Amino acid sequence: MQIMFVAVIIIAFLAFVIYKINNRFATKELITLIAVIIVTILVVVSMMRNQEEKVPLLFKQKYEQERNVVIEKLSFERLNNRNVSSKTNFIYNFDYIIKKDGKEFLCKAKNIKIKKIEDEYVFENFHNLKENCIEK
């Protein structure tokens, strides 16, 4: 939210500067402003998407390293995003499909707690992970 607010202020300031320099706001200036708006929106959306998908990819890597089982497909739901917005504490539910001994299993892991310490993510309850797996 703060990023969008800052972006709107910067875009308004940029439009004001363009108007003051040229004393008009013609087609060329309008195209420039629209290009800046589009680039800003793309950058913000890209940053948010990368941040949102980072933790689930780390779960997938850790699961594959610890269990020596490949996760073929993964979906996730961030639980604490509904109540408390936190930049350091995350709680996720994961649904994933694994292939083990030539069979496919649908597994669910609930309430996985992840703590961010500077640039590192620590899985607090990964070793006592309670997962429910059923054969697909």
PDB file of C-alpha atoms in Angstrom:
ATOM      1  CA  MET A   1       0.000   0.000   0.000  1.00  0.00           C
ATOM      2  CA  GLN A   2       2.790   2.395   0.883  1.00  0.00           C
ATOM      3  CA  ILE A   3       4.548   1.577  -2.374  1.00  0.00           C
ATOM      4  CA  MET A   4       1.471   2.483  -4.392  1.00  0.00           C
ATOM      5  CA  PHE A   5       1.033   5.735  -2.456  1.00  0.00           C
ATOM      6  CA  VAL A   6       4.643   6.739  -3.102  1.00  0.00           C
ATOM      7  CA  ALA A   7       4.291   5.770  -6.773  1.00  0.00           C
ATOM      8  CA  VAL A   8       1.200   7.964  -7.186  1.00  0.00           C
ATOM      9  CA  ILE A   9       2.994  10.909  -5.576  1.00  0.00           C
ATOM     10  CA  ILE A  10       6.039  10.441  -7.843  1.00  0.00           C
ATOM     11  CA  ILE A  11       3.850  10.209 -10.948  1.00  0.00           C
ATOM     12  CA  ALA A  12       1.929  13.352  -9.967  1.00  0.00           C
ATOM     13  CA  PHE A  13       5.208  15.185  -9.345  1.00  0.00           C
ATOM     14  CA  LEU A  14       6.567  13.987 -12.701  1.00  0.00           C
ATOM     15  CA  ALA A  15       3.434  15.237 -14.491  1.00  0.00           C
ATOM     16  CA  PHE A  16       3.779  18.603 -12.753  1.00  0.00           C
ATOM     17  CA  VAL A  17       7.459  18.888 -13.771  1.00  0.00           C
ATOM     18  CA  ILE A  18       6.657  17.997 -17.401  1.00  0.00           C
ATOM     19  CA  TYR A  19       3.909  20.620 -17.445  1.00  0.00           C
ATOM     20  CA  LYS A  20       6.136  23.308 -15.918  1.00  0.00           C
ATOM     21  CA  ILE A  21       9.018  22.638 -18.337  1.00  0.00           C
ATOM     22  CA  ASN A  22       6.894  22.797 -21.493  1.00  0.00           C
ATOM     23  CA  ASN A  23       4.056  25.015 -20.242  1.00  0.00           C
ATOM     24  CA  ARG A  24       1.692  22.573 -21.885  1.00  0.00           C
ATOM     25  CA  PHE A  25       0.665  18.946 -21.689  1.00  0.00           C
ATOM     26  CA  ALA A  26       0.489  17.654 -25.262  1.00  0.00           C
ATOM     27  CA  THR A  27       0.356  14.158 -26.739  1.00  0.00           C
ATOM     28  CA  LYS A  28       4.093  13.578 -26.385  1.00  0.00           C
ATOM     29  CA  GLU A  29       4.011  14.391 -22.674  1.00  0.00           C
ATOM     30  CA  LEU A  30       0.915  12.268 -22.171  1.00  0.00           C
ATOM     31  CA  ILE A  31       2.596   9.279 -23.834  1.00  0.00           C
ATOM     32  CA  THR A  32       5.649   9.763 -21.608  1.00  0.00           C
ATOM     33  CA  LEU A  33       3.487   9.890 -18.493  1.00  0.00           C
ATOM     34  CA  ILE A  34       1.530   6.779 -19.489  1.00  0.00           C
ATOM     35  CA  ALA A  35       4.807   4.933 -20.166  1.00  0.00           C
ATOM     36  CA  VAL A  36       6.101   5.876 -16.713  1.00  0.00           C
ATOM     37  CA  ILE A  37       2.850   4.718 -15.105  1.00  0.00           C
ATOM     38  CA  ILE A  38       2.927   1.376 -16.931  1.00  0.00           C
ATOM     39  CA  VAL A  39       6.577   0.743 -16.041  1.00  0.00           C
ATOM     40  CA  THR A  40       5.910   1.627 -12.407  1.00  0.00           C
ATOM     41  CA  ILE A  41       2.940  -0.734 -12.208  1.00  0.00           C
ATOM     42  CA  LEU A  42       4.906  -3.574 -13.824  1.00  0.00           C
ATOM     43  CA  VAL A  43       7.813  -3.136 -11.419  1.00  0.00           C
ATOM     44  CA  VAL A  44       5.559  -3.080  -8.348  1.00  0.00           C
ATOM     45  CA  VAL A  45       3.581  -6.146  -9.472  1.00  0.00           C
ATOM     46  CA  SER A  46       6.790  -8.024 -10.270  1.00  0.00           C
ATOM     47  CA  MET A  47       8.299  -7.212  -6.878  1.00  0.00           C
ATOM     48  CA  MET A  48       5.153  -8.291  -5.038  1.00  0.00           C
ATOM     49  CA  ARG A  49       4.878 -11.537  -6.992  1.00  0.00           C
ATOM     50  CA  ASN A  50       8.519 -12.444  -6.391  1.00  0.00           C
ATOM     51  CA  GLN A  51       8.175 -11.789  -2.670  1.00  0.00           C
ATOM     52  CA  GLU A  52       4.940 -13.775  -2.465  1.00  0.00           C
ATOM     53  CA  GLU A  53       6.377 -16.850  -4.198  1.00  0.00           C
ATOM     54  CA  LYS A  54       9.750 -16.855  -2.438  1.00  0.00           C
ATOM     55  CA  VAL A  55       8.702 -18.676   0.738  1.00  0.00           C
ATOM     56  CA  PRO A  56       6.804 -21.509  -1.038  1.00  0.00           C
ATOM     57  CA  LEU A  57       9.801 -22.137  -3.303  1.00  0.00           C
ATOM     58  CA  LEU A  58      12.037 -22.344  -0.238  1.00  0.00           C
ATOM     59  CA  PHE A  59       9.611 -24.869   1.297  1.00  0.00           C
ATOM     60  CA  LYS A  60       9.773 -26.940  -1.879  1.00  0.00           C
ATOM     61  CA  GLN A  61      13.592 -26.924  -1.886  1.00  0.00           C
ATOM     62  CA  LYS A  62      13.843 -27.793   1.808  1.00  0.00           C
ATOM     63  CA  TYR A  63      11.282 -30.596   1.487  1.00  0.00           C
ATOM     64  CA  GLU A  64      13.111 -32.104  -1.467  1.00  0.00           C
ATOM     65  CA  GLN A  65      16.470 -31.926   0.334  1.00  0.00           C
ATOM     66  CA  GLU A  66      15.230 -33.329   3.663  1.00  0.00           C
ATOM     67  CA  ARG A  67      12.892 -36.041   2.369  1.00  0.00           C
ATOM     68  CA  ASN A  68      14.615 -36.905  -0.936  1.00  0.00           C
ATOM     69  CA  VAL A  69      11.224 -36.740  -2.649  1.00  0.00           C
ATOM     70  CA  VAL A  70      10.423 -34.444  -5.564  1.00  0.00           C
ATOM     71  CA  ILE A  71       7.392 -32.180  -5.270  1.00  0.00           C
ATOM     72  CA  GLU A  72       5.796 -32.142  -8.697  1.00  0.00           C
ATOM     73  CA  LYS A  73       3.120 -29.509  -8.038  1.00  0.00           C
ATOM     74  CA  LEU A  74       2.698 -27.090  -5.155  1.00  0.00           C
ATOM     75  CA  SER A  75      -0.053 -24.731  -4.069  1.00  0.00           C
ATOM     76  CA  PHE A  76      -0.024 -22.597  -0.969  1.00  0.00           C
ATOM     77  CA  GLU A  77      -2.121 -20.357   1.228  1.00  0.00           C
ATOM     78  CA  ARG A  78      -0.660 -17.768   3.576  1.00  0.00           C
ATOM     79  CA  LEU A  79      -2.701 -17.832   6.757  1.00  0.00           C
ATOM     80  CA  ASN A  80      -1.427 -14.924   8.794  1.00  0.00           C
ATOM     81  CA  ASN A  81      -1.942 -12.483   5.930  1.00  0.00           C
ATOM     82  CA  ARG A  82      -5.637 -12.336   6.818  1.00  0.00           C
ATOM     83  CA  ASN A  83      -5.231 -11.224  10.420  1.00  0.00           C
ATOM     84  CA  VAL A  84      -1.754  -9.821  10.997  1.00  0.00           C
ATOM     85  CA  SER A  85       0.494  -8.479   8.297  1.00  0.00           C
ATOM     86  CA  SER A  86       4.041  -9.388   9.251  1.00  0.00           C
ATOM     87  CA  LYS A  87       7.305  -9.097   7.381  1.00  0.00           C
ATOM     88  CA  THR A  88       9.167 -11.561   9.600  1.00  0.00           C
ATOM     89  CA  ASN A  89       6.650 -14.235  10.631  1.00  0.00           C
ATOM     90  CA  PHE A  90       4.781 -16.335   8.100  1.00  0.00           C
ATOM     91  CA  ILE A  91       2.300 -19.188   8.492  1.00  0.00           C
ATOM     92  CA  TYR A  92       1.420 -21.259   5.439  1.00  0.00           C
ATOM     93  CA  ASN A  93      -0.705 -24.213   4.402  1.00  0.00           C
ATOM     94  CA  PHE A  94       0.784 -26.236   1.550  1.00  0.00           C
ATOM     95  CA  ASP A  95      -0.902 -28.704  -0.785  1.00  0.00           C
ATOM     96  CA  TYR A  96       1.438 -30.645  -3.005  1.00  0.00           C
ATOM     97  CA  ILE A  97       1.757 -33.716  -5.197  1.00  0.00           C
ATOM     98  CA  ILE A  98       4.751 -35.997  -4.729  1.00  0.00           C
ATOM     99  CA  LYS A  99       5.859 -39.069  -6.581  1.00  0.00           C
ATOM    100  CA  LYS A 100       7.180 -41.838  -4.359  1.00  0.00           C
ATOM    101  CA  ASP A 101       7.862 -45.463  -5.283  1.00  0.00           C
ATOM    102  CA  GLY A 102       6.150 -44.985  -8.644  1.00  0.00           C
ATOM    103  CA  LYS A 103       2.927 -43.750  -7.042  1.00  0.00           C
ATOM    104  CA  GLU A 104       1.535 -40.226  -6.806  1.00  0.00           C
ATOM    105  CA  PHE A 105       0.382 -38.859  -3.484  1.00  0.00           C
ATOM    106  CA  LEU A 106      -1.601 -35.754  -2.625  1.00  0.00           C
ATOM    107  CA  CYS A 107      -0.192 -34.279   0.582  1.00  0.00           C
ATOM    108  CA  LYS A 108      -1.241 -31.459   2.864  1.00  0.00           C
ATOM    109  CA  ALA A 109       0.947 -29.705   5.403  1.00  0.00           C
ATOM    110  CA  LYS A 110      -0.789 -27.205   7.657  1.00  0.00           C
ATOM    111  CA  ASN A 111       0.425 -24.350   9.830  1.00  0.00           C
ATOM    112  CA  ILE A 112       4.035 -24.310   8.683  1.00  0.00           C
ATOM    113  CA  LYS A 113       5.736 -21.505  10.622  1.00  0.00           C
ATOM    114  CA  ILE A 114       8.530 -19.621   8.903  1.00  0.00           C
ATOM    115  CA  LYS A 115      10.579 -16.852  10.471  1.00  0.00           C
ATOM    116  CA  LYS A 116      12.601 -14.367   8.449  1.00  0.00           C
ATOM    117  CA  ILE A 117      15.865 -13.292  10.050  1.00  0.00           C
ATOM    118  CA  GLU A 118      17.501 -10.578   7.933  1.00  0.00           C
ATOM    119  CA  ASP A 119      17.819 -12.331   4.550  1.00  0.00           C
ATOM    120  CA  GLU A 120      17.401 -15.939   5.745  1.00  0.00           C
ATOM    121  CA  TYR A 121      14.185 -17.914   6.200  1.00  0.00           C
ATOM    122  CA  VAL A 122      14.025 -20.441   9.061  1.00  0.00           C
ATOM    123  CA  PHE A 123      11.361 -23.154   9.174  1.00  0.00           C
ATOM    124  CA  GLU A 124      10.432 -23.429  12.845  1.00  0.00           C
ATOM    125  CA  ASN A 125       8.344 -26.605  12.817  1.00  0.00           C
ATOM    126  CA  PHE A 126       9.661 -28.435   9.761  1.00  0.00           C
ATOM    127  CA  HIS A 127      11.218 -31.356  11.635  1.00  0.00           C
ATOM    128  CA  ASN A 128       7.924 -32.280  13.298  1.00  0.00           C
ATOM    129  CA  LEU A 129       5.969 -31.646  10.102  1.00  0.00           C
ATOM    130  CA  LYS A 130       2.551 -33.264  10.212  1.00  0.00           C
ATOM    131  CA  GLU A 131       1.529 -34.044   6.680  1.00  0.00           C
ATOM    132  CA  ASN A 132      -1.466 -35.985   5.490  1.00  0.00           C
ATOM    133  CA  CYS A 133      -0.815 -37.921   2.304  1.00  0.00           C
ATOM    134  CA  ILE A 134      -3.334 -39.922   0.339  1.00  0.00           C
ATOM    135  CA  GLU A 135      -2.736 -41.880  -2.815  1.00  0.00           C
ATOM    136  CA  LYS A 136      -3.943 -40.044  -5.876  1.00  0.00           C
TER     137      LYS A 136
END
